Amino acid sequence: MITLSASSVFAYLLFPGGLFAVLFGLLLLSMGRIAVARFQGRVGPPIYQNIFDIIKLRVKEVLIPEDVTNKLMFCIAPVFGFVGMMTAIFILPVSGVYGGTGASSDLIVLIYLLALPAVSHILGGSASGSTYAAISVSREVILMFAYEISFIIVLFTVALAAGGGDGAQFSLKGIVDYQITHGSFISDIKMIPAFLAFVIFMLATLEVPPFHIAENDGDVMKGYLMEYSGMPLALFEITHALKLLVLITVLQVFFMPGIAGASIIVNLLWFIGKSAAVVACIAFIHASMPSFRVDQAFKFLMIVPILLSLMSLGMILFF
Amino acid sequence: MFSKYATKSPWLYRINTGSCNGCDVELATTALIPRFDVERLGCKYTGSPKHADIVLVTGPVTVRSENYLIRMLNEIPDPRVIVAIGICPISGGIYRDSYSIRGPLDKHVEVDVNVSGCPVRPQSILDGVAQAIGIWKDKIKQFHEA
Ligand code: SF4
């Protein structure tokens, strides 16, 4: 049960949610940009680049096009994703640093929260009345149908595995505690296919190549962000940074929540190090892959990650 | 106070008004090829005119592209900086006095930086962008005082 106390407000607004999460997420985004640049043999932007991007967007004029189909929806759409991600980072435990809310079934809540950024893209894009946004929204919806299925199967696989034979464990904290006593799932051969499926899900939600389809500069320009400028655009950027951080934290909660020592500082540094390593891997994939067409991506997402996650589920259930 | 940090993040938007593609190739390589990395200045190419801070215009403004150019320029939020890339938008270049040209660019909009060359050298594009950032800083200040 979550009660309103000083410590939970602190966790929501400052650490590990809120301010810390926004800054850390933005830093992770710039780290990704630097890593992509290095893989291409360039120097890349400075490490604080994405924070400056947000400051820049603050000084720009905000344009609202005359032909938006729904002005109210156009203005409030960015808020859904932002609030969803703020809440997600609040309920996620960081092993050895922060225990999460400790609610008994927050894993289920996570399914809904992780869908919110896509929902805000869809609402904002379709309200903006731009043709590019319409195309990109239809692509995003198609992809969302495909990747959410594999995510839900992975989620139940992890819950069953963390139940340790008797039922499923739907508490995020329970999953972390189980892995700290029994060893991380990443070292369990039965969970490797689920891990791969989750990585594919991550790439698809973050829209990095090979799933850079809904906002591909080459054919739909900026997609659903086409008509946004100034502060609403900054809110979308912050949401993107938080989404990256949330997905990396979920990856660590599900598969590698190992702790490095007893002290909070050491564990926090360990968490930051693991996150940076994951970002570097994502950047490597980003720099070396071309993009799918939307139909190819749909076929791929319907077959590969779903089969991988079902394989893990089967092994957990029957062996 | 913010203008100091804001200038570290200029987003570039490219408008092609009927160029021969020589300058566009140079623009693409400026950002992408290892030797000339415009992302070091914090720049990034953006797909939407509404996200643009520095607008790079190539080509001599042909009859067919004139209307689109004007519409596009109206969609770019202030404060913004217009950079003319190549001799085409500056004077018409090799297309000067042609029946199908509605240039030069400064008939339509106030140009802040001219980068000449046919095609322009990557180094001069970088120099032009760096100068544009300086002008943009003053414009942000004026925009917030107004
Ligand atoms: S300036 Fe020269 S290279 Fe550039 S677009 Fe014009 S004709 Fe082509």
Short mmCIF file of C-alpha atoms and ligand atoms in Angstrom, two decimals:
data_model
loop_
_atom_site.label_atom_id
_atom_site.label_comp_id
_atom_site.label_asym_id
_atom_site.label_seq_id
_atom_site.Cartn_x
_atom_site.Cartn_y
_atom_site.Cartn_z
CA MET A 1 0.00 0.00 0.00
CA ILE A 2 1.36 3.42 -0.92
CA THR A 3 0.84 6.08 1.72
CA LEU A 4 1.48 9.75 1.21
CA SER A 5 4.55 10.46 3.31
CA ALA A 6 7.49 12.83 3.14
CA SER A 7 9.78 10.09 1.88
CA SER A 8 7.48 9.06 -0.98
CA VAL A 9 7.06 12.69 -2.06
CA PHE A 10 10.85 13.00 -1.98
CA ALA A 11 11.18 9.82 -4.04
CA TYR A 12 8.65 11.07 -6.59
CA LEU A 13 10.04 14.58 -7.00
CA LEU A 14 13.78 14.37 -6.36
CA PHE A 15 15.42 10.98 -6.06
CA PRO A 16 15.28 8.46 -7.72
CA GLY A 17 12.26 9.84 -9.58
CA GLY A 18 11.71 13.42 -10.64
CA LEU A 19 14.71 15.68 -10.98
CA PHE A 20 17.38 12.98 -10.74
CA ALA A 21 15.61 10.80 -13.29
CA VAL A 22 15.12 13.66 -15.76
CA LEU A 23 18.77 14.76 -15.56
CA PHE A 24 20.12 11.20 -15.65
CA GLY A 25 17.83 10.27 -18.55
CA LEU A 26 18.96 13.30 -20.54
CA LEU A 27 22.60 12.45 -19.83
CA LEU A 28 21.97 8.88 -21.00
CA LEU A 29 20.47 10.22 -24.24
CA SER A 30 23.55 12.36 -24.90
CA MET A 31 25.79 9.41 -24.03
CA GLY A 32 23.93 7.45 -26.70
CA ARG A 33 24.51 10.24 -29.22
CA ILE A 34 28.22 10.36 -28.37
CA ALA A 35 28.53 6.60 -28.65
CA VAL A 36 26.83 6.60 -32.07
CA ALA A 37 29.21 9.37 -33.18
CA ARG A 38 32.24 7.43 -31.98
CA PHE A 39 31.11 4.30 -33.80
CA GLN A 40 30.89 6.41 -36.96
CA GLY A 41 34.36 7.89 -36.34
CA ARG A 42 33.09 11.34 -35.27
CA VAL A 43 33.63 13.22 -32.04
CA GLY A 44 29.99 13.81 -31.22
CA PRO A 45 28.23 16.38 -29.05
CA PRO A 46 29.26 17.28 -25.50
CA ILE A 47 27.85 15.16 -22.69
CA TYR A 48 25.38 17.81 -21.48
CA GLN A 49 23.97 18.35 -24.99
CA ASN A 50 20.41 17.13 -24.36
CA ILE A 51 20.06 19.31 -21.26
CA PHE A 52 20.96 22.34 -23.38
CA ASP A 53 18.44 21.22 -25.99
CA ILE A 54 15.72 21.49 -23.34
CA ILE A 55 16.94 24.93 -22.24
CA LYS A 56 16.99 26.01 -25.89
CA LEU A 57 13.41 24.90 -26.47
CA ARG A 58 12.38 27.04 -23.50
CA VAL A 59 13.46 30.25 -25.24
CA LYS A 60 11.71 29.46 -28.52
CA GLU A 61 8.34 30.67 -29.65
CA VAL A 62 5.43 28.20 -29.28
CA LEU A 63 3.45 27.83 -32.49
CA ILE A 64 -0.01 26.27 -32.54
CA PRO A 65 -1.11 25.63 -36.12
CA GLU A 66 -4.47 27.01 -37.25
CA ASP A 67 -5.67 23.72 -38.64
CA VAL A 68 -5.20 21.53 -35.57
CA THR A 69 -8.19 19.23 -35.31
CA ASN A 70 -8.42 19.45 -31.53
CA LYS A 71 -6.59 22.29 -29.86
CA LEU A 72 -7.08 21.07 -26.28
CA MET A 73 -5.84 17.56 -27.06
CA PHE A 74 -2.90 18.99 -29.00
CA CYS A 75 -1.81 20.97 -25.94
CA ILE A 76 -2.29 18.36 -23.23
CA ALA A 77 -1.11 15.26 -25.13
CA PRO A 78 2.55 15.52 -24.03
CA VAL A 79 1.50 15.45 -20.38
CA PHE A 80 0.16 11.86 -20.46
CA GLY A 81 3.46 10.30 -21.39
CA PHE A 82 5.41 12.52 -19.00
CA VAL A 83 3.24 11.68 -16.00
CA GLY A 84 3.22 8.01 -16.92
CA MET A 85 7.00 7.85 -17.03
CA MET A 86 7.40 9.84 -13.80
CA THR A 87 5.15 7.33 -12.06
CA ALA A 88 6.91 4.37 -13.63
CA ILE A 89 10.31 5.50 -12.38
CA PHE A 90 8.73 6.03 -8.94
CA ILE A 91 7.41 2.47 -8.62
CA LEU A 92 10.53 0.79 -10.03
CA PRO A 93 13.04 -0.41 -7.45
CA VAL A 94 16.74 0.26 -7.95
CA SER A 95 18.45 -2.69 -6.34
CA GLY A 96 20.35 -1.76 -3.21
CA VAL A 97 19.38 1.93 -3.48
CA TYR A 98 15.65 2.31 -3.49
CA GLY A 99 12.96 -0.24 -2.72
CA GLY A 100 10.18 1.02 -4.96
CA THR A 101 6.71 1.31 -3.50
CA GLY A 102 6.63 -2.32 -2.42
CA ALA A 103 3.03 -2.74 -3.62
CA SER A 104 2.15 -6.38 -4.19
CA SER A 105 1.16 -6.22 -7.87
CA ASP A 106 2.98 -3.22 -9.33
CA LEU A 107 4.19 -5.39 -12.23
CA ILE A 108 0.68 -5.16 -13.72
CA VAL A 109 0.64 -1.39 -13.31
CA LEU A 110 3.88 -1.26 -15.26
CA ILE A 111 2.20 -2.70 -18.40
CA TYR A 112 -0.18 0.26 -18.51
CA LEU A 113 2.39 2.91 -17.62
CA LEU A 114 4.84 1.79 -20.31
CA ALA A 115 2.17 2.21 -22.98
CA LEU A 116 1.48 5.84 -22.05
CA PRO A 117 4.26 7.56 -24.08
CA ALA A 118 3.00 5.85 -27.23
CA VAL A 119 -0.54 6.90 -26.32
CA SER A 120 0.55 10.51 -25.99
CA HIS A 121 2.32 10.31 -29.37
CA ILE A 122 -0.85 8.94 -30.92
CA LEU A 123 -3.13 11.56 -29.32
CA GLY A 124 -0.81 14.48 -30.07
CA GLY A 125 0.00 13.33 -33.58
CA SER A 126 -3.59 12.74 -34.60
CA ALA A 127 -4.78 16.01 -33.06
CA SER A 128 -2.15 18.04 -34.92
CA GLY A 129 -3.84 17.67 -38.32
CA SER A 130 -0.61 17.07 -40.23
CA THR A 131 -0.41 14.39 -42.90
CA TYR A 132 3.06 13.32 -41.82
CA ALA A 133 1.82 12.93 -38.26
CA ALA A 134 -1.12 10.84 -39.47
CA ILE A 135 1.17 8.43 -41.32
CA SER A 136 3.52 8.17 -38.39
CA VAL A 137 0.67 7.59 -35.92
CA SER A 138 -0.69 4.73 -38.00
CA ARG A 139 2.79 3.19 -38.04
CA GLU A 140 3.17 3.62 -34.30
CA VAL A 141 -0.18 1.90 -33.66
CA ILE A 142 0.79 -1.04 -35.87
CA LEU A 143 4.13 -1.46 -34.09
CA MET A 144 2.55 -1.07 -30.66
CA PHE A 145 0.20 -4.00 -31.31
CA ALA A 146 3.14 -6.15 -32.25
CA TYR A 147 5.60 -5.35 -29.49
CA GLU A 148 3.21 -5.19 -26.55
CA ILE A 149 2.36 -8.89 -26.96
CA SER A 150 5.94 -10.03 -26.55
CA PHE A 151 6.44 -7.65 -23.62
CA ILE A 152 3.48 -9.14 -21.77
CA ILE A 153 4.72 -12.70 -22.35
CA VAL A 154 8.20 -11.74 -21.07
CA LEU A 155 6.62 -10.10 -18.05
CA PHE A 156 4.67 -13.24 -17.11
CA THR A 157 7.73 -15.40 -17.70
CA VAL A 158 9.72 -13.29 -15.27
CA ALA A 159 6.87 -13.31 -12.76
CA LEU A 160 6.61 -17.11 -12.93
CA ALA A 161 10.37 -17.60 -12.68
CA ALA A 162 10.57 -15.30 -9.67
CA GLY A 163 7.74 -17.22 -8.04
CA GLY A 164 10.23 -20.06 -7.67
CA GLY A 165 7.80 -22.91 -8.38
CA ASP A 166 4.76 -21.85 -6.37
CA GLY A 167 2.73 -19.30 -8.31
CA ALA A 168 3.84 -16.05 -9.82
CA GLN A 169 5.54 -13.09 -8.14
CA PHE A 170 3.84 -9.87 -9.23
CA SER A 171 5.76 -7.52 -6.97
CA LEU A 172 8.75 -5.76 -8.51
CA LYS A 173 10.54 -5.78 -5.19
CA GLY A 174 9.85 -9.49 -4.85
CA ILE A 175 11.42 -10.13 -8.25
CA VAL A 176 14.55 -8.18 -7.25
CA ASP A 177 14.81 -9.94 -3.88
CA TYR A 178 14.39 -13.39 -5.48
CA GLN A 179 17.22 -12.71 -7.92
CA ILE A 180 19.53 -11.32 -5.24
CA THR A 181 19.22 -14.56 -3.26
CA HIS A 182 19.03 -17.01 -6.21
CA GLY A 183 21.27 -15.33 -8.81
CA SER A 184 20.33 -13.03 -11.69
CA PHE A 185 18.10 -14.34 -14.46
CA ILE A 186 20.62 -13.28 -17.10
CA SER A 187 22.85 -16.13 -15.96
CA ASP A 188 19.95 -18.61 -16.23
CA ILE A 189 19.95 -20.41 -19.60
CA LYS A 190 16.16 -20.74 -19.51
CA MET A 191 15.74 -16.96 -19.39
CA ILE A 192 18.14 -16.03 -22.22
CA PRO A 193 15.43 -16.13 -24.97
CA ALA A 194 13.19 -13.90 -22.84
CA PHE A 195 16.11 -11.52 -22.39
CA LEU A 196 16.62 -11.29 -26.15
CA ALA A 197 12.89 -10.75 -26.66
CA PHE A 198 12.96 -7.95 -24.11
CA VAL A 199 15.92 -6.29 -25.85
CA ILE A 200 14.00 -6.37 -29.15
CA PHE A 201 10.98 -4.89 -27.36
CA MET A 202 13.21 -2.14 -25.97
CA LEU A 203 14.60 -1.24 -29.39
CA ALA A 204 11.08 -1.16 -30.83
CA THR A 205 9.67 1.13 -28.13
CA LEU A 206 12.66 3.45 -28.20
CA GLU A 207 12.41 3.62 -32.00
CA VAL A 208 16.10 3.16 -32.65
CA PRO A 209 17.09 1.43 -35.91
CA PRO A 210 16.10 -1.21 -37.03
CA PHE A 211 12.75 0.08 -35.72
CA HIS A 212 13.22 3.74 -36.62
CA ILE A 213 9.95 3.81 -38.51
CA ALA A 214 7.41 6.11 -36.87
CA GLU A 215 9.61 9.20 -36.84
CA ASN A 216 12.06 8.43 -39.60
CA ASP A 217 13.48 11.71 -40.94
CA GLY A 218 13.89 10.17 -44.37
CA ASP A 219 10.24 9.65 -45.21
CA VAL A 220 7.87 11.06 -42.57
CA MET A 221 10.12 13.96 -41.48
CA LYS A 222 9.57 14.19 -37.72
CA GLY A 223 6.33 12.21 -37.68
CA TYR A 224 4.01 12.90 -34.75
CA LEU A 225 6.31 15.71 -33.52
CA MET A 226 5.94 17.56 -36.81
CA GLU A 227 3.71 20.39 -35.53
CA TYR A 228 5.17 20.73 -32.04
CA SER A 229 7.54 23.51 -31.06
CA GLY A 230 8.87 25.14 -27.91
CA MET A 231 7.82 23.82 -24.50
CA PRO A 232 5.48 20.99 -25.62
CA LEU A 233 8.31 19.64 -27.75
CA ALA A 234 10.64 19.89 -24.75
CA LEU A 235 8.14 17.84 -22.75
CA PHE A 236 8.21 15.16 -25.45
CA GLU A 237 12.02 15.16 -25.32
CA ILE A 238 12.01 14.80 -21.54
CA THR A 239 9.50 11.97 -21.83
CA HIS A 240 11.79 10.24 -24.30
CA ALA A 241 14.71 10.54 -21.88
CA LEU A 242 12.61 9.18 -19.02
CA LYS A 243 11.40 6.33 -21.22
CA LEU A 244 14.98 5.33 -21.94
CA LEU A 245 15.77 5.36 -18.23
CA VAL A 246 12.58 3.46 -17.33
CA LEU A 247 13.25 0.74 -19.91
CA ILE A 248 16.86 0.35 -18.75
CA THR A 249 15.69 0.11 -15.14
CA VAL A 250 13.04 -2.46 -16.08
CA LEU A 251 15.75 -4.45 -17.88
CA GLN A 252 17.86 -4.39 -14.74
CA VAL A 253 14.93 -5.30 -12.49
CA PHE A 254 13.94 -8.23 -14.70
CA PHE A 255 17.30 -9.68 -15.61
CA MET A 256 20.28 -8.21 -13.78
CA PRO A 257 19.48 -6.63 -10.41
CA GLY A 258 22.76 -7.78 -8.84
CA ILE A 259 24.19 -5.52 -6.14
CA ALA A 260 27.81 -4.52 -5.77
CA GLY A 261 28.06 -4.05 -2.00
CA ALA A 262 26.20 -2.96 1.06
CA SER A 263 26.56 0.80 0.71
CA ILE A 264 24.01 2.90 -1.19
CA ILE A 265 26.67 4.97 -2.99
CA VAL A 266 28.43 1.92 -4.42
CA ASN A 267 25.12 0.45 -5.57
CA LEU A 268 24.10 3.73 -7.17
CA LEU A 269 27.37 3.92 -9.08
CA TRP A 270 26.94 0.28 -10.11
CA PHE A 271 23.42 1.12 -11.37
CA ILE A 272 24.75 4.10 -13.33
CA GLY A 273 27.55 1.98 -14.80
CA LYS A 274 25.17 -0.77 -15.88
CA SER A 275 22.84 1.80 -17.45
CA ALA A 276 25.70 3.39 -19.41
CA ALA A 277 26.76 -0.04 -20.66
CA VAL A 278 23.23 -0.79 -21.88
CA VAL A 279 23.11 2.59 -23.64
CA ALA A 280 26.43 1.80 -25.36
CA CYS A 281 25.01 -1.52 -26.62
CA ILE A 282 21.88 0.24 -27.92
CA ALA A 283 24.10 2.82 -29.65
CA PHE A 284 26.11 0.04 -31.29
CA ILE A 285 22.91 -1.45 -32.73
CA HIS A 286 21.77 2.07 -33.72
CA ALA A 287 25.00 2.79 -35.60
CA SER A 288 25.19 -0.53 -37.43
CA MET A 289 21.62 -1.23 -38.56
CA PRO A 290 19.45 0.06 -41.38
CA SER A 291 15.71 0.45 -40.80
CA PHE A 292 12.87 -1.97 -41.56
CA ARG A 293 9.86 -0.98 -43.59
CA VAL A 294 6.75 -0.98 -41.44
CA ASP A 295 5.37 -4.24 -42.86
CA GLN A 296 8.72 -5.99 -42.43
CA ALA A 297 8.99 -4.74 -38.87
CA PHE A 298 5.47 -5.95 -38.10
CA LYS A 299 6.24 -9.43 -39.45
CA PHE A 300 9.54 -9.53 -37.56
CA LEU A 301 7.97 -8.41 -34.29
CA MET A 302 5.08 -10.85 -34.65
CA ILE A 303 7.43 -13.80 -35.15
CA VAL A 304 10.86 -13.45 -33.55
CA PRO A 305 10.33 -11.88 -30.10
CA ILE A 306 7.06 -13.73 -29.52
CA LEU A 307 8.64 -17.10 -30.31
CA LEU A 308 11.66 -16.28 -28.14
CA SER A 309 9.54 -15.28 -25.18
CA LEU A 310 7.22 -18.28 -25.58
CA MET A 311 10.32 -20.52 -25.59
CA SER A 312 11.33 -19.12 -22.20
CA LEU A 313 7.80 -19.39 -20.87
CA GLY A 314 7.63 -23.03 -21.94
CA MET A 315 10.95 -23.87 -20.33
CA ILE A 316 9.96 -22.14 -17.08
CA LEU A 317 6.60 -23.91 -16.99
CA PHE A 318 7.66 -27.45 -17.90
CA PHE A 319 11.25 -27.94 -16.73
CA MET B 1 20.55 34.18 -18.76
CA PHE B 2 19.23 31.29 -20.82
CA SER B 3 20.51 32.66 -24.11
CA LYS B 4 24.05 31.72 -23.09
CA TYR B 5 23.21 28.04 -22.79
CA ALA B 6 20.57 27.98 -25.48
CA THR B 7 23.11 28.82 -28.17
CA LYS B 8 24.80 25.52 -27.50
CA SER B 9 21.94 23.69 -29.17
CA PRO B 10 21.17 25.01 -32.65
CA TRP B 11 18.99 22.72 -34.73
CA LEU B 12 19.51 22.92 -38.46
CA TYR B 13 16.83 22.73 -41.11
CA ARG B 14 17.60 22.43 -44.80
CA ILE B 15 15.49 23.96 -47.54
CA ASN B 16 16.31 23.10 -51.14
CA THR B 17 14.91 25.67 -53.57
CA GLY B 18 15.91 23.90 -56.76
CA SER B 19 19.64 23.55 -56.30
CA CYS B 20 21.77 21.30 -58.48
CA ASN B 21 22.25 19.08 -55.40
CA GLY B 22 25.94 19.89 -55.14
CA CYS B 23 25.49 22.01 -52.05
CA ASP B 24 23.03 19.53 -50.51
CA VAL B 25 25.58 16.76 -50.81
CA GLU B 26 28.12 18.98 -49.09
CA LEU B 27 25.60 19.72 -46.32
CA ALA B 28 24.90 16.05 -45.78
CA THR B 29 28.59 15.20 -45.65
CA THR B 30 29.34 18.04 -43.27
CA ALA B 31 27.30 16.41 -40.59
CA LEU B 32 27.99 12.82 -41.40
CA ILE B 33 31.54 12.39 -42.61
CA PRO B 34 34.04 11.85 -39.78
CA ARG B 35 36.30 14.74 -40.68
CA PHE B 36 33.68 17.51 -40.50
CA ASP B 37 31.44 16.93 -37.52
CA VAL B 38 28.87 19.68 -37.08
CA GLU B 39 27.32 17.81 -34.14
CA ARG B 40 30.28 19.01 -32.07
CA LEU B 41 28.72 22.47 -32.05
CA GLY B 42 25.57 20.84 -30.67
CA CYS B 43 23.81 20.95 -34.04
CA LYS B 44 21.46 18.32 -35.27
CA TYR B 45 19.44 18.10 -38.46
CA THR B 46 15.75 18.15 -37.81
CA GLY B 47 12.93 17.11 -40.09
CA SER B 48 10.37 19.73 -39.14
CA PRO B 49 10.52 23.48 -39.86
CA LYS B 50 8.90 24.09 -36.46
CA HIS B 51 11.98 22.74 -34.67
CA ALA B 52 14.44 24.82 -36.67
CA ASP B 53 16.80 27.45 -35.27
CA ILE B 54 19.23 27.86 -38.14
CA VAL B 55 17.83 27.51 -41.64
CA LEU B 56 20.21 26.51 -44.42
CA VAL B 57 18.84 27.48 -47.82
CA THR B 58 20.36 26.09 -51.01
CA GLY B 59 19.38 26.71 -54.63
CA PRO B 60 18.45 29.79 -56.69
CA VAL B 61 14.69 29.97 -55.73
CA THR B 62 13.02 28.64 -58.85
CA VAL B 63 9.48 29.62 -59.89
CA ARG B 64 8.06 26.33 -58.70
CA SER B 65 9.72 26.42 -55.31
CA GLU B 66 9.00 30.10 -54.56
CA ASN B 67 5.60 29.58 -52.90
CA TYR B 68 6.77 26.62 -50.88
CA LEU B 69 9.79 28.58 -49.69
CA ILE B 70 7.61 31.43 -48.43
CA ARG B 71 5.18 29.08 -46.73
CA MET B 72 8.03 27.18 -45.12
CA LEU B 73 9.73 30.33 -43.85
CA ASN B 74 6.45 31.39 -42.23
CA GLU B 75 6.39 28.18 -40.22
CA ILE B 76 9.77 28.67 -38.59
CA PRO B 77 9.47 30.03 -35.05
CA ASP B 78 11.46 33.06 -33.87
CA PRO B 79 14.29 33.60 -32.97
CA ARG B 80 15.80 32.13 -36.14
CA VAL B 81 18.79 32.68 -38.41
CA ILE B 82 18.78 32.29 -42.19
CA VAL B 83 21.97 31.11 -43.88
CA ALA B 84 22.34 31.13 -47.67
CA ILE B 85 24.47 28.16 -48.75
CA GLY B 86 26.24 28.37 -52.10
CA ILE B 87 26.40 31.11 -54.71
CA CYS B 88 22.90 30.18 -56.01
CA PRO B 89 20.77 31.77 -53.26
CA ILE B 90 23.20 34.69 -52.91
CA SER B 91 23.13 35.94 -56.50
CA GLY B 92 21.66 33.25 -58.73
CA GLY B 93 25.10 31.88 -59.61
CA ILE B 94 25.19 30.00 -62.88
CA TYR B 95 21.40 30.34 -63.16
CA ARG B 96 21.46 34.11 -62.94
CA ASP B 97 19.10 35.93 -65.37
CA SER B 98 17.35 32.69 -66.22
CA TYR B 99 13.62 32.96 -67.01
CA SER B 100 12.73 30.46 -64.31
CA ILE B 101 14.46 32.11 -61.37
CA ARG B 102 12.75 34.20 -58.67
CA GLY B 103 15.91 34.77 -56.67
CA PRO B 104 18.06 35.92 -55.06
CA LEU B 105 17.00 34.78 -51.62
CA ASP B 106 17.20 38.21 -49.96
CA LYS B 107 14.22 39.36 -52.03
CA HIS B 108 12.08 37.06 -49.91
CA VAL B 109 13.68 37.09 -46.48
CA GLU B 110 16.43 38.84 -44.59
CA VAL B 111 19.55 36.71 -44.95
CA ASP B 112 21.94 36.69 -41.97
CA VAL B 113 24.94 34.78 -43.26
CA ASN B 114 26.13 34.18 -46.82
CA VAL B 115 28.36 31.16 -47.41
CA SER B 116 29.72 31.34 -50.93
CA GLY B 117 31.25 28.69 -53.14
CA CYS B 118 30.00 26.48 -55.94
CA PRO B 119 29.72 24.01 -54.34
CA VAL B 120 30.61 25.32 -50.90
CA ARG B 121 33.48 23.77 -49.02
CA PRO B 122 32.59 21.88 -45.83
CA GLN B 123 34.95 24.08 -43.83
CA SER B 124 33.12 27.21 -44.92
CA ILE B 125 29.77 25.64 -44.03
CA LEU B 126 31.09 24.99 -40.53
CA ASP B 127 32.38 28.55 -40.39
CA GLY B 128 29.01 29.86 -41.57
CA VAL B 129 27.14 27.84 -38.96
CA ALA B 130 29.52 29.10 -36.26
CA GLN B 131 28.90 32.71 -37.34
CA ALA B 132 25.16 32.06 -37.47
CA ILE B 133 25.29 30.88 -33.85
CA GLY B 134 26.84 34.22 -32.88
CA ILE B 135 24.07 36.15 -34.64
CA TRP B 136 21.44 33.85 -33.17
CA LYS B 137 22.64 34.68 -29.66
CA ASP B 138 21.94 38.39 -30.20
CA LYS B 139 18.57 37.56 -31.72
CA ILE B 140 17.53 35.53 -28.67
CA LYS B 141 18.39 38.50 -26.47
CA GLN B 142 16.37 40.90 -28.65
CA PHE B 143 13.47 38.45 -28.80
CA HIS B 144 13.25 38.30 -25.01
CA GLU B 145 13.62 42.02 -24.51
CA ALA B 146 10.85 42.74 -26.99
S1 SF4 C 1 25.97 26.93 -55.63
FE1 SF4 C 1 26.75 25.62 -57.28
S2 SF4 C 1 26.88 23.58 -56.36
FE2 SF4 C 1 25.59 24.82 -55.00
S3 SF4 C 1 23.50 24.40 -55.70
FE3 SF4 C 1 24.21 26.23 -56.79
S4 SF4 C 1 25.05 25.47 -58.74
FE4 SF4 C 1 24.88 23.70 -57.34
#
